[in-house]
């Protein structure tokens, strides 16, 4: 199916959660099979037209915008079938448009005690998750898309050939890992059409909350917990700053208001006895690090409600901004020990810039999001400048310009500063070799040569 | 330091554990710093001389042999310093010649409750472990070298430039993962000189043994255990077949002989209560799958002895072969559910070929090693043929020609059959782009064009 309706082109070329300048595509094509994708890539090759993969459309850095005039937006969201589940081997094969939430629901519905642990934004799909090299709240326990959750991917290469990167064995040392080439490539090296995922056993969980005098105390508690034998029982540990807690209270989505303090939300996992032990250890450690309030959800419902407070972070922040408020979500990651300093300096900077913001983070990994509120174009410019300063701050702390959201158009100017000219040149060498016509999502991810010159002339 | 002593050249060009035709290098150079490596690579570039990285020298598929006349063997084993340990952040930076056992010993000696979980052969080094994309007994719990244990590597590229692939944050989505490019590349894309490793908390362990009527029962027990909430408490689960148990008994390395049956060795991990629960669950499941003997080591010493039986697999097999016996160790990996059929057919085939062999495997991953005994050249040829059939059998079961040992010269003829012409061509495309002069470990890993023609003409 092909569409050139101007409204559709605009929708497909921009994201409601991203505030980078974005441009419409020239045509949207809906693929339903690997063969469809091959045909489209062959047309693109013949006429040298850019092809931009589009799937869950939840990415946040302008990943799938039009940019280059004439581009084809290739909508893969209809390719959402689960093809095969191997319960005994703990793997599942699906089309790339399948959503992680639907996959987990299907496993649950079929009574299979396994799940897929990567949990980015609601609505995200396997293809987009591979594209951005995503992670989420579960990463502290299960790692990211760059670990070993993708056993094998089917890819249509820029030359129109279809490959499978591997077979179904759990491990292989048969040469360089071509699966990994596509993870974080943002659709610039090929279009993923199918994937075999590794699944993990479902383990019972419990949710808890601890409040701290400041972020420094919260972070040192997390570091100590993760280094004990109880560390592997931490499935998630999320940091919500005092502003975020205030926003949650104000949004009225919770049945009782929380003290407005820097807060950790824990999801512990384990069998009953293991969890009891781990809970005792966590409680003791957070107390030793100055937490005067530690609460376990007593019922499943309470746990769901407590965890939803974390999930509502974006909604609550938008609501707290008042009518017409918008929120720029940004994402950096630093060594965990640097997180308190990063939070402290960023809050100071945002206050000086007269901007309101909440902070949430996957604190076990040092991953940090600021959700910055704005209404006017003038405020948007100030937000953009503050994000710029935040990224430089994170890189100066031996961190990265993006912990999980990816580069898109929003972060490409930072890659040379973060990685060095030669590492970026290595990425470009791979890109040029695999996609010599530069038809796959051009102008994304790889820095413009201009950024580099700027850096070199410093 | 440079050496051209013929004995040294022969030693450096061949492995006592590999029976592929191997050739000496023309010179051995010992590097002590990244700068040394840059100098050597620049000489190699200038005169187009092959450079072969050499480190722990425990790889098994002729990875570091001379092959191309005139080659430089670059010995990195002297670059074995630990540069920095960040206990709170759970990471460690070292030179690439550092051995995994020394790293873990150093952490223990300093009272740091963390360890590096990749455990290939004794004496293996970080550089070689990256080179082969190794794993080992801990992989069922911690994954392989292709997971997220290497946060950042320093690499001297074939163009003589030095890069760092990342910074020290635990995660990053800043574009394609250039760290992963070097994992499993067998020194064909660059020389790793330093690495930042992620560490895991030390968790108490317990060792147990269960015996089964056959491999099918053992494997179905393992699959069931791994899919329960107790799965994450399985740090290792090793399969030793009846021949292996007989060899261990005969080698006289154990204080009491075991019944000669297909056997699982478990290493469980967890805090005391968790382990008790997990042990109960494991015992119940193995019993339901026909195990009539299940034993926990009662003391640390008993545990060490029990585990050593697994560790002595190679030694025991060699001893069981009688005087002058040699052993060809081979490595394939299949989806776990296919393992019983693979073992059954392989044992039948080896018996028909009149070859003696033991079987050990990292059964939780479907990874399988046959240790085949030979003395004469005629027997060696029969072993080589049997290995050939084994690899085809594994690939036909949706498996891989190598689960962990890598390709070297020994497995390259299978890559096209396993992965397809276009996937192999993608690997070559990357190799040509990164190393256009083909100076880095040429003739290893990538199939000779001849192999491909053979395959295409089938
Ligand atoms: C409320 C909210 C919360 C979020 N939380 C998280 C979080 O916790 N962690 C996290 O990592 N991210 C998070 N995100 C970001 C987002 O969910 C992730 O980036 C996700 O991986 C994107 O998947 P998608 O299917 O929406 O991809 P899309 O947005 O459709 O595409 C993303 C990129 O991948 C490419 N692509 C898409 N499909 C394919 C394909 N089949 N083959 C090749 N390339 C392809 C696209 O061209 C694009 O460059 C959040 C987003 C929102 C809105
Ligand atoms: C008794 C025994 C048991 C074993 N058990 C296992 C096991 O359980 N799991 C497993 O995975 N393997 C196992 N192995 C195989 C071996 O230990 C692994 O392949 C290991 O990763 C090799 O490391 P090394 O330092 O010895 O590498 P080397 O043999 O020195 O080199 C291996 C390859 O990496 C390249 N290389 C070396 N250093 C660098 C560098 N700095 N930069 C770039 N490339 C480099 C070399 O050129 C070569 O191609 C076993 C081997 C033995 C002898």
PDB file of N, CA and C in Angstrom, chain B residues 313-362:
ATOM      1  N   UNK B 313      38.640 -32.613  32.447  1.00  0.00           N
ATOM      2  CA  UNK B 313      38.104 -33.369  31.305  1.00  0.00           C
ATOM      3  C   UNK B 313      39.175 -33.684  30.266  1.00  0.00           C
ATOM      4  N   UNK B 314      39.939 -32.665  29.858  1.00  0.00           N
ATOM      5  CA  UNK B 314      40.929 -32.868  28.803  1.00  0.00           C
ATOM      6  C   UNK B 314      42.046 -33.802  29.280  1.00  0.00           C
ATOM      7  N   UNK B 315      42.591 -33.492  30.468  1.00  0.00           N
ATOM      8  CA  UNK B 315      43.660 -34.323  31.034  1.00  0.00           C
ATOM      9  C   UNK B 315      43.220 -35.773  31.154  1.00  0.00           C
ATOM     10  N   UNK B 316      42.027 -35.979  31.713  1.00  0.00           N
ATOM     11  CA  UNK B 316      41.544 -37.350  31.904  1.00  0.00           C
ATOM     12  C   UNK B 316      41.393 -38.058  30.572  1.00  0.00           C
ATOM     13  N   UNK B 317      40.907 -37.348  29.579  1.00  0.00           N
ATOM     14  CA  UNK B 317      40.722 -37.971  28.268  1.00  0.00           C
ATOM     15  C   UNK B 317      42.068 -38.368  27.676  1.00  0.00           C
ATOM     16  N   UNK B 318      43.044 -37.463  27.784  1.00  0.00           N
ATOM     17  CA  UNK B 318      44.385 -37.782  27.261  1.00  0.00           C
ATOM     18  C   UNK B 318      44.929 -39.016  27.978  1.00  0.00           C
ATOM     19  N   UNK B 319      44.841 -39.012  29.324  1.00  0.00           N
ATOM     20  CA  UNK B 319      45.346 -40.146  30.105  1.00  0.00           C
ATOM     21  C   UNK B 319      44.651 -41.440  29.690  1.00  0.00           C
ATOM     22  N   UNK B 320      43.336 -41.351  29.508  1.00  0.00           N
ATOM     23  CA  UNK B 320      42.578 -42.566  29.184  1.00  0.00           C
ATOM     24  C   UNK B 320      42.978 -43.132  27.827  1.00  0.00           C
ATOM     25  N   UNK B 321      43.596 -42.316  27.001  1.00  0.00           N
ATOM     26  CA  UNK B 321      44.009 -42.779  25.671  1.00  0.00           C
ATOM     27  C   UNK B 321      45.272 -43.618  25.689  1.00  0.00           C
ATOM     28  N   UNK B 322      45.943 -43.661  26.842  1.00  0.00           N
ATOM     29  CA  UNK B 322      47.187 -44.432  26.922  1.00  0.00           C
ATOM     30  C   UNK B 322      48.373 -43.628  26.417  1.00  0.00           C
ATOM     31  N   UNK B 323      49.546 -44.281  26.418  1.00  0.00           N
ATOM     32  CA  UNK B 323      50.795 -43.597  26.071  1.00  0.00           C
ATOM     33  C   UNK B 323      50.735 -42.944  24.688  1.00  0.00           C
ATOM     34  N   UNK B 324      51.296 -41.743  24.582  1.00  0.00           N
ATOM     35  CA  UNK B 324      51.379 -40.998  23.317  1.00  0.00           C
ATOM     36  C   UNK B 324      50.031 -40.582  22.739  1.00  0.00           C
ATOM     37  N   UNK B 325      48.972 -40.751  23.496  1.00  0.00           N
ATOM     38  CA  UNK B 325      47.663 -40.372  22.962  1.00  0.00           C
ATOM     39  C   UNK B 325      47.572 -38.854  22.845  1.00  0.00           C
ATOM     40  N   UNK B 326      46.918 -38.417  21.787  1.00  0.00           N
ATOM     41  CA  UNK B 326      46.630 -36.991  21.621  1.00  0.00           C
ATOM     42  C   UNK B 326      45.122 -36.825  21.525  1.00  0.00           C
ATOM     43  N   UNK B 327      44.660 -35.596  21.728  1.00  0.00           N
ATOM     44  CA  UNK B 327      43.212 -35.375  21.721  1.00  0.00           C
ATOM     45  C   UNK B 327      42.868 -34.178  20.848  1.00  0.00           C
ATOM     46  N   UNK B 328      41.968 -34.358  19.921  1.00  0.00           N
ATOM     47  CA  UNK B 328      41.421 -33.274  19.102  1.00  0.00           C
ATOM     48  C   UNK B 328      40.139 -32.808  19.788  1.00  0.00           C
ATOM     49  N   UNK B 329      40.135 -31.558  20.243  1.00  0.00           N
ATOM     50  CA  UNK B 329      38.948 -30.997  20.890  1.00  0.00           C
ATOM     51  C   UNK B 329      38.141 -30.245  19.847  1.00  0.00           C
ATOM     52  N   UNK B 330      36.887 -30.608  19.674  1.00  0.00           N
ATOM     53  CA  UNK B 330      36.088 -29.824  18.749  1.00  0.00           C
ATOM     54  C   UNK B 330      34.836 -29.290  19.419  1.00  0.00           C
ATOM     55  N   UNK B 331      34.226 -28.325  18.781  1.00  0.00           N
ATOM     56  CA  UNK B 331      33.241 -27.459  19.433  1.00  0.00           C
ATOM     57  C   UNK B 331      32.148 -27.098  18.445  1.00  0.00           C
ATOM     58  N   UNK B 332      30.911 -27.506  18.729  1.00  0.00           N
ATOM     59  CA  UNK B 332      29.762 -27.028  17.956  1.00  0.00           C
ATOM     60  C   UNK B 332      28.668 -26.625  18.945  1.00  0.00           C
ATOM     61  N   UNK B 333      27.614 -25.992  18.460  1.00  0.00           N
ATOM     62  CA  UNK B 333      26.523 -25.569  19.337  1.00  0.00           C
ATOM     63  C   UNK B 333      25.213 -25.654  18.558  1.00  0.00           C
ATOM     64  N   UNK B 334      24.188 -26.197  19.203  1.00  0.00           N
ATOM     65  CA  UNK B 334      22.873 -26.352  18.558  1.00  0.00           C
ATOM     66  C   UNK B 334      21.789 -25.848  19.518  1.00  0.00           C
ATOM     67  N   UNK B 335      20.572 -25.588  19.010  1.00  0.00           N
ATOM     68  CA  UNK B 335      19.487 -25.293  19.947  1.00  0.00           C
ATOM     69  C   UNK B 335      19.428 -26.416  20.986  1.00  0.00           C
ATOM     70  N   UNK B 336      19.217 -26.084  22.244  1.00  0.00           N
ATOM     71  CA  UNK B 336      19.351 -27.062  23.333  1.00  0.00           C
ATOM     72  C   UNK B 336      18.534 -28.323  23.066  1.00  0.00           C
ATOM     73  N   UNK B 337      17.342 -28.154  22.506  1.00  0.00           N
ATOM     74  CA  UNK B 337      16.472 -29.319  22.268  1.00  0.00           C
ATOM     75  C   UNK B 337      17.061 -30.311  21.271  1.00  0.00           C
ATOM     76  N   UNK B 338      18.006 -29.884  20.468  1.00  0.00           N
ATOM     77  CA  UNK B 338      18.613 -30.771  19.469  1.00  0.00           C
ATOM     78  C   UNK B 338      19.815 -31.525  20.035  1.00  0.00           C
ATOM     79  N   UNK B 339      20.243 -31.160  21.231  1.00  0.00           N
ATOM     80  CA  UNK B 339      21.484 -31.712  21.775  1.00  0.00           C
ATOM     81  C   UNK B 339      21.444 -33.239  21.924  1.00  0.00           C
ATOM     82  N   UNK B 340      20.363 -33.829  22.454  1.00  0.00           N
ATOM     83  CA  UNK B 340      20.362 -35.295  22.596  1.00  0.00           C
ATOM     84  C   UNK B 340      20.573 -36.000  21.257  1.00  0.00           C
ATOM     85  N   UNK B 341      19.867 -35.529  20.218  1.00  0.00           N
ATOM     86  CA  UNK B 341      20.013 -36.145  18.901  1.00  0.00           C
ATOM     87  C   UNK B 341      21.451 -35.995  18.393  1.00  0.00           C
ATOM     88  N   UNK B 342      22.025 -34.814  18.616  1.00  0.00           N
ATOM     89  CA  UNK B 342      23.405 -34.575  18.182  1.00  0.00           C
ATOM     90  C   UNK B 342      24.369 -35.527  18.889  1.00  0.00           C
ATOM     91  N   UNK B 343      24.190 -35.661  20.190  1.00  0.00           N
ATOM     92  CA  UNK B 343      25.076 -36.541  20.965  1.00  0.00           C
ATOM     93  C   UNK B 343      24.896 -37.983  20.495  1.00  0.00           C
ATOM     94  N   UNK B 344      23.645 -38.401  20.346  1.00  0.00           N
ATOM     95  CA  UNK B 344      23.347 -39.778  19.962  1.00  0.00           C
ATOM     96  C   UNK B 344      23.981 -40.106  18.604  1.00  0.00           C
ATOM     97  N   UNK B 345      23.721 -39.253  17.635  1.00  0.00           N
ATOM     98  CA  UNK B 345      24.234 -39.536  16.286  1.00  0.00           C
ATOM     99  C   UNK B 345      25.756 -39.459  16.226  1.00  0.00           C
ATOM    100  N   UNK B 346      26.330 -38.539  17.018  1.00  0.00           N
ATOM    101  CA  UNK B 346      27.785 -38.388  16.996  1.00  0.00           C
ATOM    102  C   UNK B 346      28.469 -39.602  17.631  1.00  0.00           C
ATOM    103  N   UNK B 347      27.899 -40.083  18.729  1.00  0.00           N
ATOM    104  CA  UNK B 347      28.494 -41.262  19.373  1.00  0.00           C
ATOM    105  C   UNK B 347      28.435 -42.467  18.436  1.00  0.00           C
ATOM    106  N   UNK B 348      27.317 -42.605  17.731  1.00  0.00           N
ATOM    107  CA  UNK B 348      27.150 -43.717  16.801  1.00  0.00           C
ATOM    108  C   UNK B 348      28.200 -43.601  15.679  1.00  0.00           C
ATOM    109  N   UNK B 349      28.329 -42.383  15.167  1.00  0.00           N
ATOM    110  CA  UNK B 349      29.264 -42.145  14.072  1.00  0.00           C
ATOM    111  C   UNK B 349      30.709 -42.418  14.508  1.00  0.00           C
ATOM    112  N   UNK B 350      31.071 -41.960  15.709  1.00  0.00           N
ATOM    113  CA  UNK B 350      32.445 -42.162  16.188  1.00  0.00           C
ATOM    114  C   UNK B 350      32.710 -43.653  16.406  1.00  0.00           C
ATOM    115  N   UNK B 351      31.715 -44.352  16.926  1.00  0.00           N
ATOM    116  CA  UNK B 351      31.880 -45.802  17.131  1.00  0.00           C
ATOM    117  C   UNK B 351      32.087 -46.496  15.783  1.00  0.00           C
ATOM    118  N   UNK B 352      31.284 -46.106  14.804  1.00  0.00           N
ATOM    119  CA  UNK B 352      31.420 -46.724  13.474  1.00  0.00           C
ATOM    120  C   UNK B 352      32.778 -46.417  12.846  1.00  0.00           C
ATOM    121  N   UNK B 353      33.292 -45.222  13.149  1.00  0.00           N
ATOM    122  CA  UNK B 353      34.612 -44.852  12.623  1.00  0.00           C
ATOM    123  C   UNK B 353      35.733 -45.441  13.472  1.00  0.00           C
ATOM    124  N   UNK B 354      35.329 -46.217  14.488  1.00  0.00           N
ATOM    125  CA  UNK B 354      36.301 -46.875  15.367  1.00  0.00           C
ATOM    126  C   UNK B 354      37.200 -45.855  16.077  1.00  0.00           C
ATOM    127  N   UNK B 355      36.580 -44.777  16.562  1.00  0.00           N
ATOM    128  CA  UNK B 355      37.332 -43.738  17.278  1.00  0.00           C
ATOM    129  C   UNK B 355      36.829 -43.663  18.715  1.00  0.00           C
ATOM    130  N   UNK B 356      37.761 -43.442  19.641  1.00  0.00           N
ATOM    131  CA  UNK B 356      37.389 -43.281  21.034  1.00  0.00           C
ATOM    132  C   UNK B 356      37.279 -41.784  21.348  1.00  0.00           C
ATOM    133  N   UNK B 357      36.274 -41.452  22.135  1.00  0.00           N
ATOM    134  CA  UNK B 357      36.043 -40.025  22.409  1.00  0.00           C
ATOM    135  C   UNK B 357      35.269 -39.856  23.702  1.00  0.00           C
ATOM    136  N   UNK B 358      35.457 -38.723  24.322  1.00  0.00           N
ATOM    137  CA  UNK B 358      34.589 -38.337  25.429  1.00  0.00           C
ATOM    138  C   UNK B 358      33.795 -37.113  24.976  1.00  0.00           C
ATOM    139  N   UNK B 359      32.710 -36.867  25.698  1.00  0.00           N
ATOM    140  CA  UNK B 359      31.885 -35.711  25.358  1.00  0.00           C
ATOM    141  C   UNK B 359      31.651 -34.879  26.605  1.00  0.00           C
ATOM    142  N   UNK B 360      31.898 -33.573  26.486  1.00  0.00           N
ATOM    143  CA  UNK B 360      31.552 -32.644  27.569  1.00  0.00           C
ATOM    144  C   UNK B 360      30.849 -31.461  26.913  1.00  0.00           C
ATOM    145  N   UNK B 361      29.991 -30.823  27.660  1.00  0.00           N
ATOM    146  CA  UNK B 361      29.304 -29.701  27.035  1.00  0.00           C
ATOM    147  C   UNK B 361      28.747 -28.730  28.034  1.00  0.00           C
ATOM    148  N   UNK B 362      28.710 -27.471  27.602  1.00  0.00           N
ATOM    149  CA  UNK B 362      28.008 -26.435  28.354  1.00  0.00           C
ATOM    150  C   UNK B 362      26.541 -26.590  27.957  1.00  0.00           C
TER     151      UNK B 362
END
